[in-house]
Each structure stands twice: as structure tokens, then as C-alpha cells.
């Protein structure tokens, strides 16, 4: 140690060196534990145990040691080192003499606070109705790993329900309502005012079983109560489910249901059936500028397969976390309108081959599942479903009066729904006009192509008939020739008369 200190070292460090050399750490520990084992020293382990047998004094006694000293003691006594060795774990090991510490018995209130319940997406069932729920019977709660704001799954005796709090609550309520209007399967939602007795019972129960949920849900004026949809997200499809999805056959429609001739019912596999429904959903997302958060057809982004749920057995499509993003900038809106027109032109011009916009969907599925989706079974049904969904949207909302009434009803709610100011009716009207014009333009193009092809075919048929059959002029000339010949024979004309008549008939025929 003498050569380690520079000449300018403070005097206190030199004194510490002298004390350290005079009283080594190992000797000090041995002396202390010798006194403790012999009952001497006045404050050893035996004395601490004699003090009402409390382990608190023993912990205080070992708390005066350093980490290296505690580690050496555990090694000397032959105890097994804890999995995570730190000072507290070594002290517990010494206090319990190497035995695994038993968990402290929890009180009733502490056991209610612990989130023991875990969500099982395929086994758990939803509640029958989200309108009337007794929140005092909730037995568990779990926070979702995804979702901005806060998404909580609440376990009830009747099933599972979802609670959400976010800034765009109005757009989710708006989009979910319109999704149900056009016949697509979507999670049901309703608003819960935080100033009502129902929310007070919910808050009281959440405060006991999951305080984090109670604090999150009480920050806004409303809570969004959403139906729980059991199933697997498109981004989490397992290879076993993928094989069933490919090989599964769709059930035949019931006779007299009116679905025998639809393109969806004629699909031969479950994959075609569900992809056709995904195309319908993508058309609605294009109307709301939301396809970037599901299937990236128009916006050409990475997409999000977590907002599409496949049912466990039949692989039916259900939409969750619906939303509506509206463009308020005219320049950006023009760019988006032009992209939508390109999608319609590509889809209508190549009905039997995937358009280039579908390559982003293929890339998304390749990123999620590692499987290159086929054209005939996956991409083409989405493409055809997109056109069918756009046509159905135009027929359902010929004018935007129904959507306008929904917006007026939402604006009358007091206090205002969060995110209500982002809803843009002018953008929806422009998109409906675009859908209508694009579909009518496609019909005109298909009609002109079919008429051109049919006129060309008729012209070819006429030429073939003219080449194979004699003309009407020839038939008339032949009949006239025969009549003149008979007339000449009846008058007893000579051979010269017959020859002249034949020559005249032949000239006429030519």
C-alpha cells in the first residue's frame, strides 16, 4: 500500500490504510461471529433470537455487513446462493438458514389487489350484452400490451368485456356504428359517462382489484365499453391455423336464403370467404382514410393485422379498433383522391390478376406469418371484395344524409365526446362522390369494351355468311333466268333465242 499513495494524498486516507492493515476484514468477521456463536458480544445472533424470537433484529444485525462479507458468510455456512444475489437476498438467506423463504400471508385486501387473472383470447367468452353490466361482480382485470391510452380486459361471471380510454373516442364510435350499418361484423361499443352511478361502482371495484385501471379510466369524461371478440388476430395466425384456413371448406348457404348466387357464398374455401369480407372492410377503411391501420391498399404503408380478428373455428372476419382519420388539408386530400382513383382503375382493368397495390398486403402477411400468400386464394378475393364493398357503400349512402344525422346526434351529447372536432363530413362526401364516379367510369369502360368485341364478332360472322351463302341478287337472277328459259321453250323459239337469253341471264348474274 505504501507505493500506491501519491505524496499529496490527504492524511485521512493514510490513517484508513493503517487501520485496515491493523484490523483485517476477515479477522474482524471471524471475531464477531465467534462471539455471536458463543453467545458473547452482547448483540449477536443468539441475543437477537432471544429477543422475543423476532427476525427483525437479526436482519438489522446483518444489515451492518457489506455485500462481500455476507457472501463469504453464506459460503462458509454452506447455504445455496439465491438466484439473484444482492444484499437483501443474502440477508434473507442467512436469516432463514438457507431455506427458501415462505411467502408472507396476504390480507384479503392485498389478495384482491393482485391481478391473478390472465386473458385467454381463444377460451374466454364475451358477455351477452354490454348494455347492462353489474361491475361489482368483476373478479379480474388485465391491461392490454397494445393500444394507446389504455385498454383493459375485465373478467365478469358472464364473460369478458373491454374498457378503453383514448383521445379519439368519437372517431371510434362513429366508425363502429357505420361498420355495423353496412353489415360487417364489428365489436359493439357504447359510451359510459364517468359522472354516473354505474361508473362509480366500476371505479370502486377497479380500485380494489386493479388500481391502475381505476386511475386511467377516471381521467376522461367518458369510458368506451367495447364487446370482447374471442379469436386470433391476423398478425398472430399460427401455422397450424393457417393450414386449416387454407384447406377448410365454406359451408353451403341455406336454401331460400338469397345467398346462393353471391360471390361470397360461391367461394370454395374459408380463406376466400374471409378474404372477400376483408375486401369489404378495406373499402370502408378507404372511405375513412383508415386502411393504413389495417390492410394497406390505398395508403401503401406497413399495415396493421392486429385490428382484424379471425374466429377460432370458421375464420370469420371481425373488425376491432375501428377509426376514422380525415384529411383537412386540400393538397393532401387531392393526392389521396388520386391514389384512390388509381386503385379503382387497376382493380377494374385487371379483375383476374392482382393489381400492384396488393403487393403491400402480400408483404404484410409475409412479415407476420412468413408465408407468401397465393393470388387466387387470398389477393384476388380481397380485390373483388373491395369493389363489391365500394358498390355497397354507394348504394347504402346514396347521399350523406344518414351519416349527417349520426354526426348531429353525436354533437348533441353533453359533455362533448373526446375527438369530436376531427370528424369531417365534407371529406366523406367527396369520397362518396369519388366512389360513385370511379364505379360508373368502370362500368362505361367495360360496356364499351364488350360492345366493341361484340360488334367485331358480328362483322366476322356476317363476312363468313356472305362467303358461304349466295347473295340475294344471285337468287333473283337465277329465278329470272329459269322463267325466261321456260317462256322461250313455250313459244318454240330456236336455239339462237335460248342462247341469247342465257347470255343475258349470265350477264345479269355477274
Short mmCIF file of C-alpha atoms in Angstrom, two decimals:
data_model
loop_
_atom_site.label_atom_id
_atom_site.label_comp_id
_atom_site.label_asym_id
_atom_site.label_seq_id
_atom_site.Cartn_x
_atom_site.Cartn_y
_atom_site.Cartn_z
CA UNK A 1 0.00 0.00 0.00
CA UNK A 2 2.88 2.39 0.65
CA UNK A 3 3.72 2.82 -3.02
CA UNK A 4 0.09 3.39 -4.08
CA UNK A 5 -0.42 6.76 -2.42
CA UNK A 6 1.00 9.89 -4.07
CA UNK A 7 2.86 12.42 -1.91
CA UNK A 8 -0.13 14.78 -1.92
CA UNK A 9 -2.60 12.18 -0.57
CA UNK A 10 -4.78 13.51 2.27
CA UNK A 11 -3.86 12.34 5.73
CA UNK A 12 -7.21 10.64 6.38
CA UNK A 13 -6.59 8.04 3.64
CA UNK A 14 -3.25 7.16 5.19
CA UNK A 15 -4.97 6.74 8.54
CA UNK A 16 -7.58 4.49 6.89
CA UNK A 17 -4.73 2.37 5.45
CA UNK A 18 -3.17 1.98 8.86
CA UNK A 19 -6.46 0.95 10.43
CA UNK A 20 -7.18 -1.52 7.59
CA UNK A 21 -3.75 -3.12 8.00
CA UNK A 22 -4.10 -3.24 11.75
CA UNK A 23 -7.53 -4.94 11.67
CA UNK A 24 -8.12 -7.12 8.58
CA UNK A 25 -11.67 -7.63 7.47
CA UNK A 26 -11.56 -11.41 7.64
CA UNK A 27 -10.23 -11.38 11.19
CA UNK A 28 -12.86 -8.86 12.26
CA UNK A 29 -15.65 -11.02 10.80
CA UNK A 30 -14.30 -14.16 12.39
CA UNK A 31 -14.05 -12.49 15.79
CA UNK A 32 -17.58 -11.14 15.53
CA UNK A 33 -19.13 -14.47 14.57
CA UNK A 34 -17.09 -16.30 17.18
CA UNK A 35 -18.58 -14.01 19.78
CA UNK A 36 -22.05 -14.49 18.26
CA UNK A 37 -21.80 -18.27 18.26
CA UNK A 38 -20.51 -18.30 21.83
CA UNK A 39 -23.25 -16.02 22.97
CA UNK A 40 -20.80 -13.20 23.72
CA UNK A 41 -20.55 -9.70 22.39
CA UNK A 42 -23.90 -8.72 23.85
CA UNK A 43 -25.52 -8.09 20.43
CA UNK A 44 -25.03 -11.30 18.44
CA UNK A 45 -27.43 -13.56 16.65
CA UNK A 46 -28.25 -15.54 19.78
CA UNK A 47 -29.10 -12.38 21.64
CA UNK A 48 -31.28 -11.21 18.76
CA UNK A 49 -33.11 -14.53 18.67
CA UNK A 50 -33.58 -14.39 22.40
CA UNK A 51 -35.30 -11.04 21.96
CA UNK A 52 -38.83 -12.45 21.57
CA UNK A 53 -37.59 -14.62 18.68
CA UNK A 54 -38.04 -11.74 16.20
CA UNK A 55 -36.27 -11.89 12.85
CA UNK A 56 -36.37 -8.13 12.59
CA UNK A 57 -33.40 -7.79 14.98
CA UNK A 58 -31.49 -10.44 13.06
CA UNK A 59 -31.99 -8.52 9.83
CA UNK A 60 -30.83 -5.32 11.49
CA UNK A 61 -27.77 -7.17 12.74
CA UNK A 62 -26.79 -8.47 9.29
CA UNK A 63 -27.62 -5.15 7.70
CA UNK A 64 -24.41 -3.77 9.14
CA UNK A 65 -22.29 -6.08 6.95
CA UNK A 66 -21.16 -5.39 3.42
CA UNK A 67 -22.01 -7.44 0.36
CA UNK A 68 -18.68 -9.28 0.27
CA UNK A 69 -18.92 -10.15 3.98
CA UNK A 70 -22.45 -11.52 3.55
CA UNK A 71 -21.37 -13.52 0.51
CA UNK A 72 -18.48 -15.04 2.48
CA UNK A 73 -20.78 -15.93 5.36
CA UNK A 74 -23.26 -17.70 3.08
CA UNK A 75 -20.42 -19.65 1.52
CA UNK A 76 -18.92 -20.66 4.88
CA UNK A 77 -22.27 -21.85 6.22
CA UNK A 78 -22.86 -23.96 3.09
CA UNK A 79 -26.10 -22.29 2.09
CA UNK A 80 -27.22 -22.21 -1.55
CA UNK A 81 -26.83 -18.81 -3.16
CA UNK A 82 -30.08 -17.13 -4.17
CA UNK A 83 -30.91 -16.78 -7.86
CA UNK A 84 -30.39 -13.01 -7.81
CA UNK A 85 -27.60 -12.33 -5.32
CA UNK A 86 -27.81 -8.91 -3.75
CA UNK A 87 -27.53 -7.69 -0.18
CA UNK A 88 -31.19 -8.20 0.68
CA UNK A 89 -31.34 -11.70 -0.77
CA UNK A 90 -28.17 -12.73 1.09
CA UNK A 91 -29.58 -11.39 4.36
CA UNK A 92 -32.80 -13.38 3.83
CA UNK A 93 -30.72 -16.46 3.09
CA UNK A 94 -28.83 -16.07 6.39
CA UNK A 95 -31.96 -15.30 8.40
CA UNK A 96 -33.81 -18.38 7.06
CA UNK A 97 -30.66 -20.57 7.34
CA UNK A 98 -30.54 -21.34 3.63
CA UNK A 99 -34.18 -22.37 3.37
CA UNK A 100 -36.45 -20.76 0.79
CA UNK A 101 -38.40 -18.01 2.47
CA UNK A 102 -42.10 -18.65 2.69
CA UNK A 103 -44.34 -16.01 1.23
CA UNK A 104 -45.91 -13.69 3.68
CA UNK A 105 -49.58 -14.39 4.20
CA UNK A 106 -51.57 -11.72 2.42
CA UNK A 107 -54.58 -9.99 3.78
CA UNK A 108 -57.92 -10.03 1.99
CA UNK A 109 -57.44 -6.52 0.60
CA UNK A 110 -53.97 -7.36 -0.74
CA UNK A 111 -55.21 -10.53 -2.42
CA UNK A 112 -57.93 -8.53 -4.17
CA UNK A 113 -55.38 -6.03 -5.48
CA UNK A 114 -53.19 -8.67 -7.11
CA UNK A 115 -54.03 -9.23 -10.81
CA UNK A 116 -54.17 -13.04 -10.82
CA UNK A 117 -56.49 -13.40 -13.81
CA UNK A 118 -54.92 -13.70 -17.30
CA UNK A 119 -56.83 -13.30 -20.54
CA UNK A 120 -57.18 -16.35 -22.81
CA UNK A 121 -58.12 -14.97 -26.24
CA UNK A 122 -59.48 -18.28 -27.59
CA UNK A 123 -61.16 -19.75 -24.49
CA UNK A 124 -62.73 -16.72 -22.79
CA UNK A 125 -66.27 -15.82 -23.84
CA UNK A 126 -67.78 -12.33 -24.24
CA UNK A 127 -70.69 -11.08 -22.17
CA UNK A 128 -74.11 -11.48 -23.74
CA UNK A 129 -74.87 -7.75 -23.67
CA UNK A 130 -72.70 -4.72 -22.95
CA UNK A 131 -75.67 -2.51 -22.11
CA UNK A 132 -76.40 -3.84 -18.61
CA UNK A 133 -73.34 -4.92 -16.63
CA UNK A 134 -73.01 -5.41 -12.88
CA UNK A 135 -69.48 -4.12 -12.29
CA UNK A 136 -69.48 -5.13 -8.63
CA UNK A 137 -69.14 -8.79 -9.70
CA UNK A 138 -65.83 -8.23 -11.55
CA UNK A 139 -63.20 -10.75 -10.47
CA UNK A 140 -60.14 -9.81 -12.53
CA UNK A 141 -58.59 -7.24 -14.83
CA UNK A 142 -55.65 -7.21 -17.23
CA UNK A 143 -54.07 -4.38 -19.20
CA UNK A 144 -53.54 -4.88 -22.92
CA UNK A 145 -49.99 -4.70 -24.23
CA UNK A 146 -51.14 -2.74 -27.27
CA UNK A 147 -53.41 0.23 -27.74
CA UNK A 148 -52.75 3.88 -26.99
CA UNK A 149 -54.37 5.49 -24.00
CA UNK A 150 -55.46 2.46 -22.03
CA UNK A 151 -57.17 -0.83 -22.91
CA UNK A 152 -58.30 -3.16 -20.10
CA UNK A 153 -59.94 -6.59 -20.20
CA UNK A 154 -62.35 -7.08 -17.28
CA UNK A 155 -63.39 -10.56 -16.17
CA UNK A 156 -67.03 -10.98 -15.12
CA UNK A 157 -69.01 -14.11 -14.22
CA UNK A 158 -70.91 -13.75 -17.52
CA UNK A 159 -67.78 -13.26 -19.64
CA UNK A 160 -65.18 -10.66 -20.61
CA UNK A 161 -65.68 -7.03 -21.59
CA UNK A 162 -63.20 -4.39 -22.83
CA UNK A 163 -62.79 -0.90 -21.37
CA UNK A 164 -60.98 1.81 -23.32
CA UNK A 165 -60.00 5.41 -22.73
CA UNK A 166 -58.43 7.40 -25.56
CA UNK A 167 -58.38 10.80 -27.22
CA UNK A 168 -60.12 9.68 -30.47
CA UNK A 169 -63.16 8.16 -28.81
CA UNK A 170 -65.59 9.95 -31.16
CA UNK A 171 -63.97 8.56 -34.32
CA UNK A 172 -64.07 5.00 -32.96
CA UNK A 173 -67.74 5.30 -32.03
CA UNK A 174 -68.54 6.90 -35.41
CA UNK A 175 -66.68 4.27 -37.49
CA UNK A 176 -68.03 1.31 -35.49
CA UNK A 177 -71.61 2.49 -36.00
CA UNK A 178 -71.21 2.86 -39.78
CA UNK A 179 -69.42 -0.50 -40.00
CA UNK A 180 -72.44 -2.20 -38.46
CA UNK A 181 -74.77 -0.36 -40.88
CA UNK A 182 -73.25 -2.00 -43.96
CA UNK A 183 -73.47 -5.49 -42.46
CA UNK A 184 -69.84 -6.11 -41.44
CA UNK A 185 -69.08 -7.89 -38.19
CA UNK A 186 -67.71 -5.37 -35.72
CA UNK A 187 -67.23 -5.11 -31.98
CA UNK A 188 -70.18 -3.32 -30.35
CA UNK A 189 -69.35 -0.17 -28.40
CA UNK A 190 -71.13 2.26 -26.10
CA UNK A 191 -70.21 5.31 -24.03
CA UNK A 192 -70.11 5.29 -20.22
CA UNK A 193 -70.24 8.68 -18.53
CA UNK A 194 -67.79 8.97 -15.65
CA UNK A 195 -70.28 11.05 -13.63
CA UNK A 196 -72.91 8.31 -13.37
CA UNK A 197 -73.59 5.78 -10.62
CA UNK A 198 -72.60 2.95 -12.97
CA UNK A 199 -69.08 4.33 -13.34
CA UNK A 200 -68.82 4.88 -9.58
CA UNK A 201 -69.48 1.20 -8.98
CA UNK A 202 -66.94 0.35 -11.71
CA UNK A 203 -64.35 2.69 -10.20
CA UNK A 204 -64.86 1.30 -6.69
CA UNK A 205 -64.40 -2.27 -7.89
CA UNK A 206 -61.37 -1.46 -10.07
CA UNK A 207 -59.79 0.37 -7.15
CA UNK A 208 -59.77 -2.90 -5.23
CA UNK A 209 -58.75 -5.39 -7.92
CA UNK A 210 -56.63 -3.25 -10.30
CA UNK A 211 -55.85 0.33 -9.12
CA UNK A 212 -54.01 1.19 -12.35
CA UNK A 213 -57.21 0.70 -14.37
CA UNK A 214 -59.19 2.86 -11.93
CA UNK A 215 -56.70 5.72 -12.25
CA UNK A 216 -56.56 5.52 -16.06
CA UNK A 217 -60.31 5.28 -16.61
CA UNK A 218 -61.17 8.21 -14.35
CA UNK A 219 -59.08 10.76 -16.27
CA UNK A 220 -61.62 11.47 -19.06
CA UNK A 221 -65.28 12.36 -19.23
CA UNK A 222 -66.22 9.04 -20.88
CA UNK A 223 -65.14 5.41 -20.98
CA UNK A 224 -65.67 3.31 -24.09
CA UNK A 225 -67.25 -0.06 -23.25
CA UNK A 226 -66.48 -2.49 -26.08
CA UNK A 227 -67.53 -6.06 -26.82
CA UNK A 228 -64.81 -8.67 -26.43
CA UNK A 229 -64.24 -10.72 -29.61
CA UNK A 230 -62.62 -14.14 -29.00
CA UNK A 231 -60.24 -15.23 -31.72
CA UNK A 232 -56.79 -14.75 -33.19
CA UNK A 233 -55.51 -11.53 -34.70
CA UNK A 234 -54.37 -11.71 -38.32
CA UNK A 235 -50.83 -10.81 -37.25
CA UNK A 236 -50.69 -13.76 -34.80
CA UNK A 237 -52.03 -16.55 -37.01
CA UNK A 238 -50.23 -19.82 -36.19
CA UNK A 239 -49.03 -22.10 -38.98
CA UNK A 240 -51.46 -24.83 -37.82
CA UNK A 241 -54.40 -22.42 -38.05
CA UNK A 242 -53.06 -21.20 -41.38
CA UNK A 243 -53.21 -24.73 -42.77
CA UNK A 244 -56.80 -25.16 -41.56
CA UNK A 245 -57.64 -21.79 -43.03
CA UNK A 246 -56.33 -22.83 -46.44
CA UNK A 247 -57.89 -26.29 -46.58
CA UNK A 248 -61.18 -25.55 -44.83
CA UNK A 249 -64.35 -25.55 -46.91
CA UNK A 250 -67.04 -22.92 -46.55
CA UNK A 251 -70.49 -24.11 -45.55
CA UNK A 252 -73.12 -24.08 -48.28
CA UNK A 253 -75.77 -21.36 -47.91
CA UNK A 254 -79.18 -22.33 -46.69
CA UNK A 255 -81.76 -22.82 -49.47
CA UNK A 256 -84.03 -19.86 -49.91
CA UNK A 257 -81.69 -17.51 -48.03
CA UNK A 258 -80.97 -15.47 -51.14
CA UNK A 259 -77.20 -16.04 -50.86
CA UNK A 260 -76.91 -18.92 -53.31
CA UNK A 261 -75.74 -16.75 -56.19
CA UNK A 262 -73.50 -14.32 -54.36
CA UNK A 263 -69.78 -14.26 -54.98
CA UNK A 264 -69.13 -14.76 -51.28
CA UNK A 265 -71.22 -17.91 -50.95
CA UNK A 266 -69.68 -19.46 -54.06
CA UNK A 267 -66.21 -19.29 -52.52
CA UNK A 268 -64.80 -22.78 -52.25
CA UNK A 269 -62.62 -22.25 -49.17
CA UNK A 270 -62.74 -20.48 -45.85
CA UNK A 271 -59.82 -18.32 -46.96
CA UNK A 272 -61.72 -16.97 -49.96
CA UNK A 273 -64.73 -16.27 -47.79
CA UNK A 274 -62.81 -14.34 -45.14
CA UNK A 275 -60.62 -12.50 -47.67
CA UNK A 276 -63.74 -11.35 -49.52
CA UNK A 277 -65.01 -9.89 -46.22
CA UNK A 278 -61.63 -8.24 -45.66
CA UNK A 279 -62.02 -6.55 -49.05
CA UNK A 280 -65.39 -5.13 -47.93
CA UNK A 281 -63.74 -3.81 -44.79
CA UNK A 282 -60.87 -2.28 -46.77
CA UNK A 283 -63.33 -0.31 -48.91
CA UNK A 284 -64.83 1.22 -45.75
CA UNK A 285 -61.33 1.97 -44.42
CA UNK A 286 -60.53 3.74 -47.68
CA UNK A 287 -63.64 5.88 -47.20
CA UNK A 288 -62.38 6.92 -43.73
CA UNK A 289 -58.66 7.18 -44.64
CA UNK A 290 -58.01 4.34 -42.19
CA UNK A 291 -56.66 1.50 -44.33
CA UNK A 292 -53.12 2.29 -43.16
CA UNK A 293 -54.11 0.78 -39.79
CA UNK A 294 -55.43 -2.44 -41.36
CA UNK A 295 -54.81 -3.63 -44.95
CA UNK A 296 -52.53 -1.12 -46.76
CA UNK A 297 -54.22 -0.95 -50.17
CA UNK A 298 -54.52 2.79 -50.84
CA UNK A 299 -52.01 4.35 -48.45
CA UNK A 300 -49.27 1.72 -49.14
CA UNK A 301 -47.96 1.60 -45.56
CA UNK A 302 -46.84 -1.34 -43.42
CA UNK A 303 -50.39 -2.06 -42.29
CA UNK A 304 -51.66 -3.48 -39.02
CA UNK A 305 -53.02 -7.01 -38.82
CA UNK A 306 -53.86 -6.65 -35.15
CA UNK A 307 -57.17 -4.89 -35.90
CA UNK A 308 -58.61 -7.89 -37.80
CA UNK A 309 -59.79 -10.84 -35.68
CA UNK A 310 -60.36 -14.35 -37.07
CA UNK A 311 -62.89 -16.52 -35.24
CA UNK A 312 -61.39 -19.78 -33.87
CA UNK A 313 -63.26 -22.34 -36.00
CA UNK A 314 -64.84 -20.70 -39.03
CA UNK A 315 -62.21 -17.94 -39.53
CA UNK A 316 -64.86 -15.27 -39.89
CA UNK A 317 -63.66 -11.69 -40.01
CA UNK A 318 -64.43 -9.20 -37.25
CA UNK A 319 -63.20 -5.61 -37.11
CA UNK A 320 -61.93 -4.13 -33.85
CA UNK A 321 -60.48 -0.72 -33.02
CA UNK A 322 -62.31 0.97 -35.86
CA UNK A 323 -61.42 4.57 -36.55
CA UNK A 324 -61.77 7.47 -38.95
CA UNK A 325 -58.92 9.78 -39.94
CA UNK A 326 -59.96 12.75 -42.04
CA UNK A 327 -57.73 14.99 -44.15
CA UNK A 328 -58.34 18.69 -43.62
CA UNK A 329 -55.59 19.85 -45.98
CA UNK A 330 -56.76 20.34 -49.59
CA UNK A 331 -53.41 19.45 -51.15
CA UNK A 332 -53.11 16.20 -49.21
CA UNK A 333 -56.75 15.40 -49.93
CA UNK A 334 -56.16 15.75 -53.71
CA UNK A 335 -53.20 13.38 -53.50
CA UNK A 336 -55.26 10.82 -51.61
CA UNK A 337 -58.18 11.13 -54.06
CA UNK A 338 -55.85 10.47 -56.97
CA UNK A 339 -54.45 7.37 -55.22
CA UNK A 340 -57.99 6.07 -54.72
CA UNK A 341 -58.77 6.58 -58.41
CA UNK A 342 -55.64 4.64 -59.34
CA UNK A 343 -56.75 1.74 -57.13
CA UNK A 344 -60.17 1.64 -58.77
CA UNK A 345 -58.67 1.79 -62.29
CA UNK A 346 -56.25 -1.04 -61.53
CA UNK A 347 -58.89 -3.23 -59.90
CA UNK A 348 -61.44 -2.69 -62.68
CA UNK A 349 -58.97 -3.12 -65.53
CA UNK A 350 -57.47 -6.37 -64.22
CA UNK A 351 -60.24 -8.35 -62.47
CA UNK A 352 -58.42 -11.69 -62.82
CA UNK A 353 -54.88 -10.63 -61.87
CA UNK A 354 -53.72 -8.93 -58.65
CA UNK A 355 -53.01 -5.23 -59.04
CA UNK A 356 -49.69 -3.78 -57.96
CA UNK A 357 -51.34 -2.20 -54.89
CA UNK A 358 -51.92 -5.70 -53.48
CA UNK A 359 -48.19 -6.31 -53.17
CA UNK A 360 -48.12 -4.38 -49.88
CA UNK A 361 -50.73 -6.78 -48.49
CA UNK A 362 -48.55 -9.70 -49.57
CA UNK A 363 -45.54 -8.07 -47.87
CA UNK A 364 -47.51 -7.54 -44.66
CA UNK A 365 -48.57 -11.20 -44.48
CA UNK A 366 -45.03 -12.31 -45.27
CA UNK A 367 -43.77 -10.21 -42.37
CA UNK A 368 -46.34 -11.59 -39.94
CA UNK A 369 -46.50 -15.29 -40.90
CA UNK A 370 -43.53 -15.92 -43.19
CA UNK A 371 -45.96 -17.22 -45.79
CA UNK A 372 -46.23 -15.90 -49.34
CA UNK A 373 -49.97 -15.67 -49.88
CA UNK A 374 -51.37 -17.06 -53.16
CA UNK A 375 -53.09 -14.85 -55.72
CA UNK A 376 -56.21 -16.90 -56.40
CA UNK A 377 -57.00 -17.81 -52.78
CA UNK A 378 -56.02 -14.61 -50.97
CA UNK A 379 -55.30 -11.48 -53.01
CA UNK A 380 -57.97 -11.73 -55.70
CA UNK A 381 -60.88 -12.23 -53.20
CA UNK A 382 -59.72 -9.10 -51.35
CA UNK A 383 -59.57 -7.19 -54.61
CA UNK A 384 -63.06 -8.30 -55.67
CA UNK A 385 -64.42 -7.70 -52.19
CA UNK A 386 -63.05 -4.14 -52.29
CA UNK A 387 -65.04 -3.35 -55.44
CA UNK A 388 -68.15 -5.06 -54.07
CA UNK A 389 -67.82 -3.17 -50.79
CA UNK A 390 -67.44 0.17 -52.57
CA UNK A 391 -70.58 -0.54 -54.58
CA UNK A 392 -72.49 -1.47 -51.41
CA UNK A 393 -71.33 1.72 -49.66
CA UNK A 394 -72.55 3.85 -52.57
CA UNK A 395 -75.92 2.08 -52.55
CA UNK A 396 -76.28 2.36 -48.77
CA UNK A 397 -75.27 6.01 -48.56
CA UNK A 398 -76.52 7.50 -51.82
CA UNK A 399 -76.36 10.87 -50.14
CA UNK A 400 -74.69 11.59 -46.82
CA UNK A 401 -77.93 12.47 -45.02
CA UNK A 402 -77.82 9.36 -42.82
CA UNK A 403 -74.19 10.00 -41.86
CA UNK A 404 -75.04 13.64 -41.20
CA UNK A 405 -77.84 12.66 -38.81
CA UNK A 406 -75.43 10.43 -36.88
CA UNK A 407 -72.96 13.30 -36.61
CA UNK A 408 -75.68 15.66 -35.37
CA UNK A 409 -76.70 13.17 -32.67
CA UNK A 410 -73.10 12.85 -31.50
CA UNK A 411 -72.69 16.62 -31.38
CA UNK A 412 -75.68 16.96 -29.04
CA UNK A 413 -74.05 14.79 -26.36
CA UNK A 414 -73.02 16.78 -23.28
CA UNK A 415 -70.23 16.87 -22.16
CA UNK A 416 -68.64 16.65 -25.65
CA UNK A 417 -67.16 13.34 -26.75
CA UNK A 418 -63.35 13.48 -26.99
CA UNK A 419 -62.16 13.85 -30.59
CA UNK A 420 -65.49 15.05 -31.99
CA UNK A 421 -63.91 18.03 -33.73
CA UNK A 422 -61.84 15.78 -36.04
CA UNK A 423 -64.91 14.37 -37.84
CA UNK A 424 -65.11 15.93 -41.32
CA UNK A 425 -68.37 15.46 -43.23
CA UNK A 426 -67.03 17.29 -46.29
CA UNK A 427 -64.27 14.70 -46.72
CA UNK A 428 -66.79 11.83 -46.54
CA UNK A 429 -68.99 13.49 -49.17
CA UNK A 430 -66.02 13.88 -51.51
CA UNK A 431 -65.06 10.23 -51.04
CA UNK A 432 -68.62 9.05 -51.76
CA UNK A 433 -68.61 11.08 -54.98
CA UNK A 434 -65.26 9.55 -55.89
CA UNK A 435 -66.55 6.01 -55.29
CA UNK A 436 -69.63 6.72 -57.40
CA UNK A 437 -67.72 8.25 -60.32
CA UNK A 438 -65.00 5.56 -60.30
CA UNK A 439 -67.53 2.73 -60.38
CA UNK A 440 -69.59 4.38 -63.14
CA UNK A 441 -66.44 5.00 -65.17
CA UNK A 442 -65.51 1.36 -64.81
CA UNK A 443 -68.97 0.30 -65.99
CA UNK A 444 -68.73 2.53 -69.05
CA UNK A 445 -65.31 1.17 -69.95
CA UNK A 446 -66.44 -2.43 -69.55
CA UNK A 447 -69.58 -1.72 -71.62
CA UNK A 448 -67.58 -0.09 -74.42
CA UNK A 449 -65.10 -2.96 -74.48
CA UNK A 450 -67.89 -5.53 -74.61
CA UNK A 451 -69.75 -3.63 -77.34
CA UNK A 452 -66.59 -3.33 -79.43
CA UNK A 453 -65.86 -7.01 -79.10
CA UNK A 454 -69.47 -7.97 -79.90
CA UNK A 455 -69.58 -5.70 -82.97
CA UNK A 456 -66.32 -7.19 -84.20
CA UNK A 457 -67.67 -10.68 -83.73
CA UNK A 458 -70.89 -9.81 -85.60
CA UNK A 459 -68.89 -8.35 -88.50
CA UNK A 460 -66.84 -11.52 -88.79
CA UNK A 461 -69.97 -13.64 -88.71
CA UNK A 462 -71.53 -11.56 -91.50
CA UNK A 463 -68.45 -11.95 -93.65
CA UNK A 464 -68.49 -15.71 -93.14
CA UNK A 465 -72.16 -15.84 -94.10
CA UNK A 466 -71.54 -13.77 -97.22
CA UNK A 467 -68.68 -16.03 -98.21
CA UNK A 468 -70.60 -19.26 -97.64
CA UNK A 469 -74.10 -18.30 -98.92
CA UNK A 470 -75.10 -16.88 -102.34
CA UNK A 471 -76.33 -13.30 -102.39
CA UNK A 472 -79.93 -12.21 -102.84
CA UNK A 473 -79.14 -10.70 -106.25
CA UNK A 474 -77.84 -14.06 -107.43
CA UNK A 475 -81.03 -15.83 -106.30
CA UNK A 476 -83.25 -13.31 -108.10
CA UNK A 477 -81.17 -13.60 -111.27
CA UNK A 478 -81.33 -17.40 -111.21
CA UNK A 479 -85.11 -17.36 -110.79
CA UNK A 480 -85.42 -14.85 -113.67
CA UNK A 481 -83.17 -17.00 -115.83
CA UNK A 482 -85.33 -20.08 -115.31
CA UNK A 483 -88.52 -18.13 -116.09
CA UNK A 484 -87.16 -16.79 -119.35
CA UNK A 485 -85.95 -20.20 -120.41
CA UNK A 486 -89.40 -21.74 -119.84
CA UNK A 487 -91.02 -18.86 -121.73
CA UNK A 488 -88.70 -19.35 -124.68
CA UNK A 489 -89.40 -23.10 -124.77
CA UNK A 490 -93.16 -22.48 -124.68
CA UNK A 491 -93.01 -20.14 -127.72
CA UNK A 492 -90.97 -22.69 -129.65
CA UNK A 493 -88.09 -20.33 -130.13
CA UNK A 494 -84.91 -21.58 -131.81
CA UNK A 495 -81.57 -22.29 -130.34
CA UNK A 496 -80.37 -18.79 -131.05
CA UNK A 497 -83.13 -17.33 -128.83
CA UNK A 498 -82.24 -19.66 -125.96
CA UNK A 499 -78.51 -18.82 -126.31
CA UNK A 500 -79.25 -15.07 -126.26
CA UNK A 501 -81.47 -15.39 -123.17
CA UNK A 502 -78.83 -17.46 -121.36
CA UNK A 503 -76.20 -14.89 -122.19
CA UNK A 504 -78.39 -12.06 -120.85
CA UNK A 505 -79.10 -14.01 -117.61
CA UNK A 506 -75.43 -14.75 -117.09
CA UNK A 507 -74.58 -11.05 -117.55
CA UNK A 508 -77.25 -10.10 -115.03
CA UNK A 509 -75.92 -12.62 -112.55
CA UNK A 510 -72.41 -11.31 -112.93
#
